[in-house]
Coordinates of C-alpha atoms and ligand atoms in Angstrom, one line a residue:
X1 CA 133.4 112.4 114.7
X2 CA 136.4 110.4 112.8
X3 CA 138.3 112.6 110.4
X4 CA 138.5 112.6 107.3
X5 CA 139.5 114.6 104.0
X6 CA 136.9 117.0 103.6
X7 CA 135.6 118.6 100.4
X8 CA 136.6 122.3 99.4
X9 CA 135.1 123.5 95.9
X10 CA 134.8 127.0 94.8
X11 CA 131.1 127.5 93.1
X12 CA 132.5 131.2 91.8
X13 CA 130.7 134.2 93.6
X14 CA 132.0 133.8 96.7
X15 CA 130.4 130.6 97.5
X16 CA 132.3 127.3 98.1
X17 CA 131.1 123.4 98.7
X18 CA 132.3 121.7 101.1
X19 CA 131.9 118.3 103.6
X20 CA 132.4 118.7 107.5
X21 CA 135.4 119.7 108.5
X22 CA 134.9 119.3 112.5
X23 CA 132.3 119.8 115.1
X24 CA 131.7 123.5 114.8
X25 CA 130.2 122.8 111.1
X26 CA 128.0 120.2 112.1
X27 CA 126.5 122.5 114.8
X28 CA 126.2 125.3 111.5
X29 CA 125.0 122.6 109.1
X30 CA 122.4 121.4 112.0
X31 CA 121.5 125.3 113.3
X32 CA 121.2 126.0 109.1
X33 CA 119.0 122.6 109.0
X34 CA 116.4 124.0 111.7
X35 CA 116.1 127.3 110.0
X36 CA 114.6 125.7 106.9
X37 CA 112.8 123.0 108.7
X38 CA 112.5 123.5 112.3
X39 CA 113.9 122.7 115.5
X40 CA 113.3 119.2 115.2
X41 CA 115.5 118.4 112.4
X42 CA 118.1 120.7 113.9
X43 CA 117.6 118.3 116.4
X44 CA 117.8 115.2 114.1
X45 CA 120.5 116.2 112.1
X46 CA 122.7 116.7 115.6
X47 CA 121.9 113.1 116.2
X48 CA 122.5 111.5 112.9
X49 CA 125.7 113.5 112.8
X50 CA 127.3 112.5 115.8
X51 CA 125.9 108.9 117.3
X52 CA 124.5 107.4 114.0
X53 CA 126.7 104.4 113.2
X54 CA 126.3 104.6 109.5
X55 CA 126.7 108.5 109.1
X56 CA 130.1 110.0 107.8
X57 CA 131.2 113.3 107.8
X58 CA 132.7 113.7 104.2
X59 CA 128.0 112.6 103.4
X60 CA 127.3 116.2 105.1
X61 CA 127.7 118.5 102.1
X62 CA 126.6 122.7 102.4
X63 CA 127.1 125.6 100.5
X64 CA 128.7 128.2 102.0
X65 CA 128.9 132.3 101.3
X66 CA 132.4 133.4 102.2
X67 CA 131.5 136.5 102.5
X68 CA 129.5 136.4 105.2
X69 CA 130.7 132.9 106.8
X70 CA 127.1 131.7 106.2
X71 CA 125.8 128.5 105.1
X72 CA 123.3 128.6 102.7
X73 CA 122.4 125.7 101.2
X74 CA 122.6 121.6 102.2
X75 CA 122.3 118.2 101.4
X76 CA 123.1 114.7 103.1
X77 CA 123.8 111.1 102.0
X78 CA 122.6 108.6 104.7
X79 CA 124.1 105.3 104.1
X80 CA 121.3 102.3 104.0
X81 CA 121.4 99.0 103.6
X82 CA 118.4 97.1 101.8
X83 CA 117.1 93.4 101.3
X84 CA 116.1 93.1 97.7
X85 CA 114.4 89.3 98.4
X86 CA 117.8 87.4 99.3
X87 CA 120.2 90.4 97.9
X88 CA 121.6 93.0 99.9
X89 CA 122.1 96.4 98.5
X90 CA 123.2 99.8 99.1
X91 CA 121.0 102.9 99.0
X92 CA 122.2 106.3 99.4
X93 CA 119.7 108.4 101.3
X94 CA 119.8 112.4 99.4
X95 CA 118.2 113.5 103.1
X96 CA 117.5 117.0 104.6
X97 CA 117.7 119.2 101.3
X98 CA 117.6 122.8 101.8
X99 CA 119.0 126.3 100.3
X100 CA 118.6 129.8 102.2
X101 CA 115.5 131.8 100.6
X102 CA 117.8 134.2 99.3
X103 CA 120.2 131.8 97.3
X104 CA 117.3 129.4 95.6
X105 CA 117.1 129.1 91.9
X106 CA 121.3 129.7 91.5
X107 CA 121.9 125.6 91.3
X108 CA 123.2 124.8 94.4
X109 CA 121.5 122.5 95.5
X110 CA 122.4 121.0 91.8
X111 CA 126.1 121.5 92.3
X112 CA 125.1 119.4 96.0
X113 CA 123.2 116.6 94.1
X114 CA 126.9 116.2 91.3
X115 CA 128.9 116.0 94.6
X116 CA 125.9 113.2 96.1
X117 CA 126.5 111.8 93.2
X118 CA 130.1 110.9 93.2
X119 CA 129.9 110.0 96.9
X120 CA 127.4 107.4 95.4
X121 CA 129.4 106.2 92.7
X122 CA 132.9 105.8 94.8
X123 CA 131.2 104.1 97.7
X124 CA 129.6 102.0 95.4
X125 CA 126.0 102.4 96.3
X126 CA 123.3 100.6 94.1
X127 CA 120.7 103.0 94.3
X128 CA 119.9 106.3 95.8
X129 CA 116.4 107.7 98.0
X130 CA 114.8 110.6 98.5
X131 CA 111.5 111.4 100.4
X132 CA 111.2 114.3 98.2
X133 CA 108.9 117.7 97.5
X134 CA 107.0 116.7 94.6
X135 CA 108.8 116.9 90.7
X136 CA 111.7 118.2 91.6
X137 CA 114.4 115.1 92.0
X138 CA 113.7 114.1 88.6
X139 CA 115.7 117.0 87.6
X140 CA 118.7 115.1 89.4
X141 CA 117.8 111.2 87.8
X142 CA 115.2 110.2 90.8
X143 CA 111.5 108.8 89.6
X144 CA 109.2 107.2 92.1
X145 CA 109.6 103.8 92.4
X146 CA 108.6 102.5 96.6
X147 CA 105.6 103.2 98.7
X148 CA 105.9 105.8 101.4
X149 CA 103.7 107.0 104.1
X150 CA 100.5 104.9 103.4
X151 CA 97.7 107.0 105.2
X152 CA 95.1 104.0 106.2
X153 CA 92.9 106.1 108.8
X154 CA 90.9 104.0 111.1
X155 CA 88.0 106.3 112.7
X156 CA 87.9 105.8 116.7
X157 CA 84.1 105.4 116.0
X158 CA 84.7 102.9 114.2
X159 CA 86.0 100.7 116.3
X160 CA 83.7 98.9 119.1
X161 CA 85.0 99.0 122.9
X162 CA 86.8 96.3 123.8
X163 CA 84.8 93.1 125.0
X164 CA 85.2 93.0 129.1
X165 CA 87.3 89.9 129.3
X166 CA 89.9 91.0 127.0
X167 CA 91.9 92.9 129.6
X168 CA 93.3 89.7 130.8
X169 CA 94.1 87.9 127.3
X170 CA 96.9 90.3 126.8
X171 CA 99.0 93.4 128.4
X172 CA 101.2 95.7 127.2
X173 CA 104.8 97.6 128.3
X174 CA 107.7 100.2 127.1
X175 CA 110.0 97.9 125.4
X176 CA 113.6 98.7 126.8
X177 CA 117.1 98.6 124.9
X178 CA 116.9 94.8 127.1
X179 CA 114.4 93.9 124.3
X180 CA 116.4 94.5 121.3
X181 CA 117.6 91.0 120.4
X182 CA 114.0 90.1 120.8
X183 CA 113.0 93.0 118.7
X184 CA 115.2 92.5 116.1
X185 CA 114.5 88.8 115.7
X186 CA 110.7 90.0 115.7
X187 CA 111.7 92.5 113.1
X188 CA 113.3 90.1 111.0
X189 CA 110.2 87.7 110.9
X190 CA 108.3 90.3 109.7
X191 CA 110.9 91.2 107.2
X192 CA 109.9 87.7 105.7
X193 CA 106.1 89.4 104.2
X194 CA 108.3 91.8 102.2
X195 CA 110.3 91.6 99.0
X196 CA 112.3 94.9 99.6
X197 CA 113.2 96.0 103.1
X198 CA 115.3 97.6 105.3
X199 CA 118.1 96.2 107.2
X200 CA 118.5 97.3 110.5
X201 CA 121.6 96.4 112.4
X202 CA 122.4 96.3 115.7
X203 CA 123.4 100.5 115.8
X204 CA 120.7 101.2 114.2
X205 CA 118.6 100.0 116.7
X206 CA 120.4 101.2 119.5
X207 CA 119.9 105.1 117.8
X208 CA 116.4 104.5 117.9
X209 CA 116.4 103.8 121.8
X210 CA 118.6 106.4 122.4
X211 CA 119.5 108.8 120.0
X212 CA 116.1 110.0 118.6
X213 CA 114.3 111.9 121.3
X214 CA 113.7 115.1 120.5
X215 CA 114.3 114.8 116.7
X216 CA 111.6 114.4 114.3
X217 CA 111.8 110.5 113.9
X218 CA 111.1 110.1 117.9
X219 CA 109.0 107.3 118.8
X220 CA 107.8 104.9 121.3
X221 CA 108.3 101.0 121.1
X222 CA 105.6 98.7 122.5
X223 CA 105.7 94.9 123.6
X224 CA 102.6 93.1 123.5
X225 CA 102.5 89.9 126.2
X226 CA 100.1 87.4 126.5
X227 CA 98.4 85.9 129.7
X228 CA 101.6 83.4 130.2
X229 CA 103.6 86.6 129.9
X230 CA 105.2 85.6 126.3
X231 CA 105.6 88.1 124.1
X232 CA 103.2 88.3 121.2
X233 CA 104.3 91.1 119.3
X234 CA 105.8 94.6 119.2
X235 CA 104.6 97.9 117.9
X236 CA 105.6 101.2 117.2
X237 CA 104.3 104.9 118.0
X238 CA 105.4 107.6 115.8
X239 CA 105.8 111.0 117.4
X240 CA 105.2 113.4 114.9
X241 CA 104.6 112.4 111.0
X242 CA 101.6 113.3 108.4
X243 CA 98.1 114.5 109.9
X244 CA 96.7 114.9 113.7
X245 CA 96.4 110.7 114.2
X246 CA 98.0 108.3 116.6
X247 CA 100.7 106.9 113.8
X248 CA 101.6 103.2 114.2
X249 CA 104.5 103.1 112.4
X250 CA 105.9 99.4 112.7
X251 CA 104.9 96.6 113.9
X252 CA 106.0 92.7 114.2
X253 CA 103.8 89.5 113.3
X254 CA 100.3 89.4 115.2
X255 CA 98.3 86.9 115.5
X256 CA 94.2 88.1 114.7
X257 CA 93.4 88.3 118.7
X258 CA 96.8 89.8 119.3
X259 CA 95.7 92.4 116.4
X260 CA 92.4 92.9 118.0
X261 CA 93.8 93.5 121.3
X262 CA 96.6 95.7 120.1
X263 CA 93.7 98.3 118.1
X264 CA 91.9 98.4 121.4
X265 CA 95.2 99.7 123.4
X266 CA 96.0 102.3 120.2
X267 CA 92.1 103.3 120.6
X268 CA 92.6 104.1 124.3
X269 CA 96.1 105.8 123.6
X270 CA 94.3 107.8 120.5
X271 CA 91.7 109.1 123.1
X272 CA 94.8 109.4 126.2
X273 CA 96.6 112.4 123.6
X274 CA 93.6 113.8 121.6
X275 CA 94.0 111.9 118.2
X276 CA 90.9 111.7 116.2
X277 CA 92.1 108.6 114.7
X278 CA 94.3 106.4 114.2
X279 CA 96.9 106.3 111.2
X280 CA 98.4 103.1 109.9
X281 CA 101.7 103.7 108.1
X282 CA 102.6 100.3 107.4
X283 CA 103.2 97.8 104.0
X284 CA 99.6 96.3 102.2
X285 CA 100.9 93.3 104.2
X286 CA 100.7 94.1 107.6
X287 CA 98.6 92.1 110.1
X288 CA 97.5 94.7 112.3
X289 CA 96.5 96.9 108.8
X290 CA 94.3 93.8 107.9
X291 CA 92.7 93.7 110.7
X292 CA 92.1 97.2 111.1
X293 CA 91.0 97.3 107.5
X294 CA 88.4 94.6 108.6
X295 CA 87.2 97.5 111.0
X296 CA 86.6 99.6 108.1
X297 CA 90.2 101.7 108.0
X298 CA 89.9 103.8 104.5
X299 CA 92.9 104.6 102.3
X300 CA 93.5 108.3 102.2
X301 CA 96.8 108.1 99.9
X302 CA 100.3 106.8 99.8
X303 CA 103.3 109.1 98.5
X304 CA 106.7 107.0 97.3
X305 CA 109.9 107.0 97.4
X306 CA 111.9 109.1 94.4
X307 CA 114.6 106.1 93.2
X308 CA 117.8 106.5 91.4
X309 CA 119.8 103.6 90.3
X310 CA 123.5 104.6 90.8
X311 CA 124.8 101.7 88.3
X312 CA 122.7 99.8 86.0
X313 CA 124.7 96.5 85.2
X314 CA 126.0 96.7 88.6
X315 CA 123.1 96.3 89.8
X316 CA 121.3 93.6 87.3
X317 CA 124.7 91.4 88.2
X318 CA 123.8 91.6 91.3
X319 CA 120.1 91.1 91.0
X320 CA 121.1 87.8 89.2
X321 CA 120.7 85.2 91.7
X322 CA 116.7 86.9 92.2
X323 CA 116.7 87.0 87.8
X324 CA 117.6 83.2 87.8
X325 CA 114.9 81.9 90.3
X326 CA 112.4 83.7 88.9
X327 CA 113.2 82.6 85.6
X328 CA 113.5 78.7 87.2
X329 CA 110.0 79.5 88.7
X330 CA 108.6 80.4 85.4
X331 CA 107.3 78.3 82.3
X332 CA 110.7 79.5 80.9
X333 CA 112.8 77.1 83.3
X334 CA 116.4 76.4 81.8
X335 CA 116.1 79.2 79.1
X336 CA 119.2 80.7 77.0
X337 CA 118.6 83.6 75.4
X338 CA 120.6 87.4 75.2
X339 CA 118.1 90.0 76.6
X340 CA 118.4 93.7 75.5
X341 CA 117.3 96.5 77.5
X342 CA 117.5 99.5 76.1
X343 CA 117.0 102.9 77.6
X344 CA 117.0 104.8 74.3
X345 CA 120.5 106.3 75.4
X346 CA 122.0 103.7 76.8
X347 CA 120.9 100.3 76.9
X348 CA 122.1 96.6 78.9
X349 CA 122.6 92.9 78.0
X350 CA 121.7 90.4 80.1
X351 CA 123.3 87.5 78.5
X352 CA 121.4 84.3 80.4
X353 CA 122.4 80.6 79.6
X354 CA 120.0 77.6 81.0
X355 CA 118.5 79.6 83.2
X356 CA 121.7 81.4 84.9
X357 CA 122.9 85.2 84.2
X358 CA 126.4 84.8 83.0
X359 CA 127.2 88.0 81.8
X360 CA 125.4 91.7 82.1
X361 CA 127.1 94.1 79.7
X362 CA 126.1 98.3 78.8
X363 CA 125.9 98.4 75.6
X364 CA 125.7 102.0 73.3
X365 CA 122.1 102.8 71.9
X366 CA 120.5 100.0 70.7
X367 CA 117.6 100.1 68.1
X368 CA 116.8 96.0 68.8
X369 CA 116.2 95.5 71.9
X370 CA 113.4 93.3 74.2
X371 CA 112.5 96.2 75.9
X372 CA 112.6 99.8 75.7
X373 CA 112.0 102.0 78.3
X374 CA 112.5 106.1 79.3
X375 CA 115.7 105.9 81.4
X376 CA 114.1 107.0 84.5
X377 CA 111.2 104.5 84.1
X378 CA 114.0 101.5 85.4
X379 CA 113.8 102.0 88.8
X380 CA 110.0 101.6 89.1
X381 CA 110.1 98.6 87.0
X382 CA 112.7 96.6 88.7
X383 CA 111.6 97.5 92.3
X384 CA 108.2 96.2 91.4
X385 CA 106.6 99.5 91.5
X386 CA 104.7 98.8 88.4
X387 CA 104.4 96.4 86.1
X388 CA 105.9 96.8 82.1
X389 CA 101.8 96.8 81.1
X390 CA 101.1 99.5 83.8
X391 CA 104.3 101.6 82.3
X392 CA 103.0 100.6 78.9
X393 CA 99.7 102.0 79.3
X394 CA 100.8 105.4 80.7
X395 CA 104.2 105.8 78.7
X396 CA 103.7 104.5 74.5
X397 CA 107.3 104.8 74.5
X398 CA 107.7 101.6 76.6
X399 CA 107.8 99.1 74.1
X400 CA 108.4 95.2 74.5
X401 CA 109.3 92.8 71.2
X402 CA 106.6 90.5 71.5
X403 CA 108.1 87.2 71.5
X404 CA 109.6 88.8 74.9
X405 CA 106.7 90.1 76.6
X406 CA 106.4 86.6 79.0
X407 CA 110.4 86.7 79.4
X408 CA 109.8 90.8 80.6
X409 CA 107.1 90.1 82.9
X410 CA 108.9 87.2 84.7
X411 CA 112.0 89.2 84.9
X412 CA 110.6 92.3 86.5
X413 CA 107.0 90.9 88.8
X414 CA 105.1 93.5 90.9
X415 CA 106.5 93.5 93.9
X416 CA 105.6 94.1 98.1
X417 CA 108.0 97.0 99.4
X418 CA 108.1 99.0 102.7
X419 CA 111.1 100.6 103.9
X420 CA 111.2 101.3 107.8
X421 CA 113.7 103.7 109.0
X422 CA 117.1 103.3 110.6
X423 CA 116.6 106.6 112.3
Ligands
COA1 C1 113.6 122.9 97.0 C2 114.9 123.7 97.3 C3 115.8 122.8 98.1 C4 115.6 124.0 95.9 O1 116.9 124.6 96.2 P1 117.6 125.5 95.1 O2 119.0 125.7 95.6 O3 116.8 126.6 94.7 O4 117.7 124.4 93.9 P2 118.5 124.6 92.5 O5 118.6 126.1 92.2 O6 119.7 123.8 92.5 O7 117.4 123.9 91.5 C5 117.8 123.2 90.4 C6 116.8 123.5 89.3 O8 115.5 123.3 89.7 C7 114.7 124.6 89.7 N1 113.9 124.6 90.9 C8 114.2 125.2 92.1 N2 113.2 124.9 93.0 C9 112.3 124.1 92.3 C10 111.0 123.5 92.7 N3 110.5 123.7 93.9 N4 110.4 122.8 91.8 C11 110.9 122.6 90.5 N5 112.1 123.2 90.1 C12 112.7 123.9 91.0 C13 115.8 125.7 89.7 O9 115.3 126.8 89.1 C14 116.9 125.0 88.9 O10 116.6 125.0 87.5 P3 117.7 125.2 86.4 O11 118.9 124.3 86.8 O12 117.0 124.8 85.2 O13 118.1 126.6 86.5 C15 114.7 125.0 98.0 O14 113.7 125.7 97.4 C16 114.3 124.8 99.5 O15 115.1 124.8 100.4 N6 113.0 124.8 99.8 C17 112.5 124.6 101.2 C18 112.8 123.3 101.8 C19 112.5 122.1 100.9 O16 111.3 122.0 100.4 N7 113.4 121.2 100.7 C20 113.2 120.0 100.0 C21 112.8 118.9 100.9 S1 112.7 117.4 100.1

């Protein structure tokens, strides 16, 4: 674990915040961790702690009570990296939240999120995630805004045996840490269906080979092969995850046969460990989902991610070069025009000139605007989450000057997200 400065700040009673100091407080932040949640993510949080590549101890934040040299309450920030179409952007993870029975409802785990915070703002992160309990994040600036955990349940029934031939068309192995550059290039292809994504370097691969066993993100990679022995695709078995399925949780391009093939081997493995079914927890644009919807897999709910954008007109600059093409795209090609977005507090200029974004400015309240929005109601809108007439119909408080209602809907498309993990 590199040093570095860590946190100290007194909360009054006793209790102080503070950021790792050294190995012995990981091991209490991780032992605290698997109190609240298990031996798993005691597990996890070990892992992430000391062999993630993009972890740092000053992101491991707890509460502690002097008096009794406990910890009581935690929070981390897991660096990410995402690909917003050709843009790449920072996301903070808020990850493993927890607070000792005894010490909940006393804002600690507010006085966490303020500290989150500024870690966010001085490493310059574009947007925070959580996987969060229901409501509460809002409390903090977070509004769901990304898909999570689609639950697409293909029956065993409901898929026929495999025809007797098929055994030779295609096999399947273990991939091994060998197979990365191949994985990652296969990764990357299949990046290519998605408009937001997760990047995964190198280290983050090589944690998911070696460092996850025995946490709660363990899984199994798969390589499918055809008869010439080519590879045809890779796959991904969650360990552990929502309901009593066989949880697919990634996979590369596959060709229909190579689909069809690939259901029969998750059919046997389904009936190998006891799974009623199989669970599909993969993006609306998945070719193994499409297939398996073919086969009559039913929707049985997807959660989201809870989103926070860290700095508005940071991040509309950077968004620019994604704001100009769609705008070249669009029956509006070469426009000029000053867009105001106001969220009733604050609101943003976008100042664009033939078609390119030359200046994005906060600006104080603003009564004239293009469009006004609730401030949390951004992030679902510009990660394509829902459209401004989806907002509009729920929210009467989203409002859009007429004459800017094309210019609105070409700035801010639905869009096709799924975030895999780095860890
Ligand atoms: C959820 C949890 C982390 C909250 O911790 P906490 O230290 O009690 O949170 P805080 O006191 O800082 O809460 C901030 C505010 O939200 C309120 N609050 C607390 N729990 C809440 C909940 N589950 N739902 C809504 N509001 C809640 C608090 O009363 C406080 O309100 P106030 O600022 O107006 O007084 C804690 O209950 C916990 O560890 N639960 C079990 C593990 C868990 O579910 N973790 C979250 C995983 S995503």
């Amino acid at each position: 674990m590199t040093p570095t400065t860590p946190i100290n700040r007194p909360l009054g009673d006793g209790l102080v915040l503070r950021s790792l100091r050294d190995s012995d407080d990981a091991e209490r932040v991780a032992t605290f961790n698997g109190q609240i949640f298990g031996p798993k993510v005691a597990e996890m949080s070990r892992s992430l702690m000391h062999h993630h590549p993009a972890t740092r101890p000053e992101h491991w934040l707890y509460v502690e009570d002097e008096s009794r040299a406990q910890i009581v309450s935690s929070l981390a920030l897991i660096p990410w990296q995402w690909r917003y179409e050709d843009v790449t952007l920072k996301s903070g993870e808020m990850a493993i939240v927890a607070t000792d029975e005894a010490y909940r409802n006393r804002g600690l785990i507010r006085a966490l999120a303020v500290r989150h915070q500024e870690l966010l703002c001085v490493g310059e992160f574009d947007l925070s995630h959580i996987q969060g309990i229901p409501y509460f994040y809002r409390q903090f600036g977070y509004e769901y805004a990304m898909p999570l955990e689609p639950g697409w349940h293909l029956e065993l029934r409901q898929l026929p045996d495999a025809p007797a031939d098929s055994a030779a068309s295609y096999h399947f192995r273990p991939a091994t840490c060998d197979d990365l550059p191949l994985l990652m290039r296969l990764y990357e292809e299949a990046g290519q269906s998605l408009h937001i994504r997760t990047v995964r370097p190198a280290g983050a691969w090589q944690y998911l080979f070696e460092h996850s066993e025995g946490t709660e993100t363990q899984g199994e990679f798969w390589l499918l092969l055809d008869a010439q022995e080519q590879v045809a695709g890779y796959w991904r078995v969650a360990h552990f995850g929502f309901g009593t399925g066989l949880i697919v949780s990634e996979t590369s391009r596959l060709s229909g046969p190579a689909a069809e093939a690939l259901l029969h081997w998750l059919k046997a493995a389904a009936l190998e460990r006891n799974k009623p079914y199989i669970r599909f927890n993969l993006p609306l644009t998945n070719d193994l989902l499409r297939v398996a919807q073919g086969w009559g897999a039913h929707d049985s709910g997807t959660y989201a991610w809870q989103m926070q954008l860290v700095d508005v007109p940071r991040l509309l600059s950077r968004l620019a070069p994604v704001f100009e093409r769609r705008i070249a795209a669009s029956s509006l090609a070469g426009l000029t025009q000053r867009v105001v977005i106001s969220l009733y507090r604050t609101a943003y200029e976008l100042d664009i000139a033939c078609g390119r974004v030359t200046a994005v400015n906060a600006l104080n309240r603003c009564d004239q605007a293009d469009l006004h929005l609730p401030p949390l109601l951004l992030a679902p809108l510009l990660l394509g989450y829902r459209s401004r007439a989806e907002l509009n119909s729920m929210y009467p408080d989203v409002r859009v000057r007429g004459q800017s209602q094309v210019l609105v809907d070409v700035l801010f498309p639905r869009l096709e997200s799924f975030i895999y993990s780095i860890y």
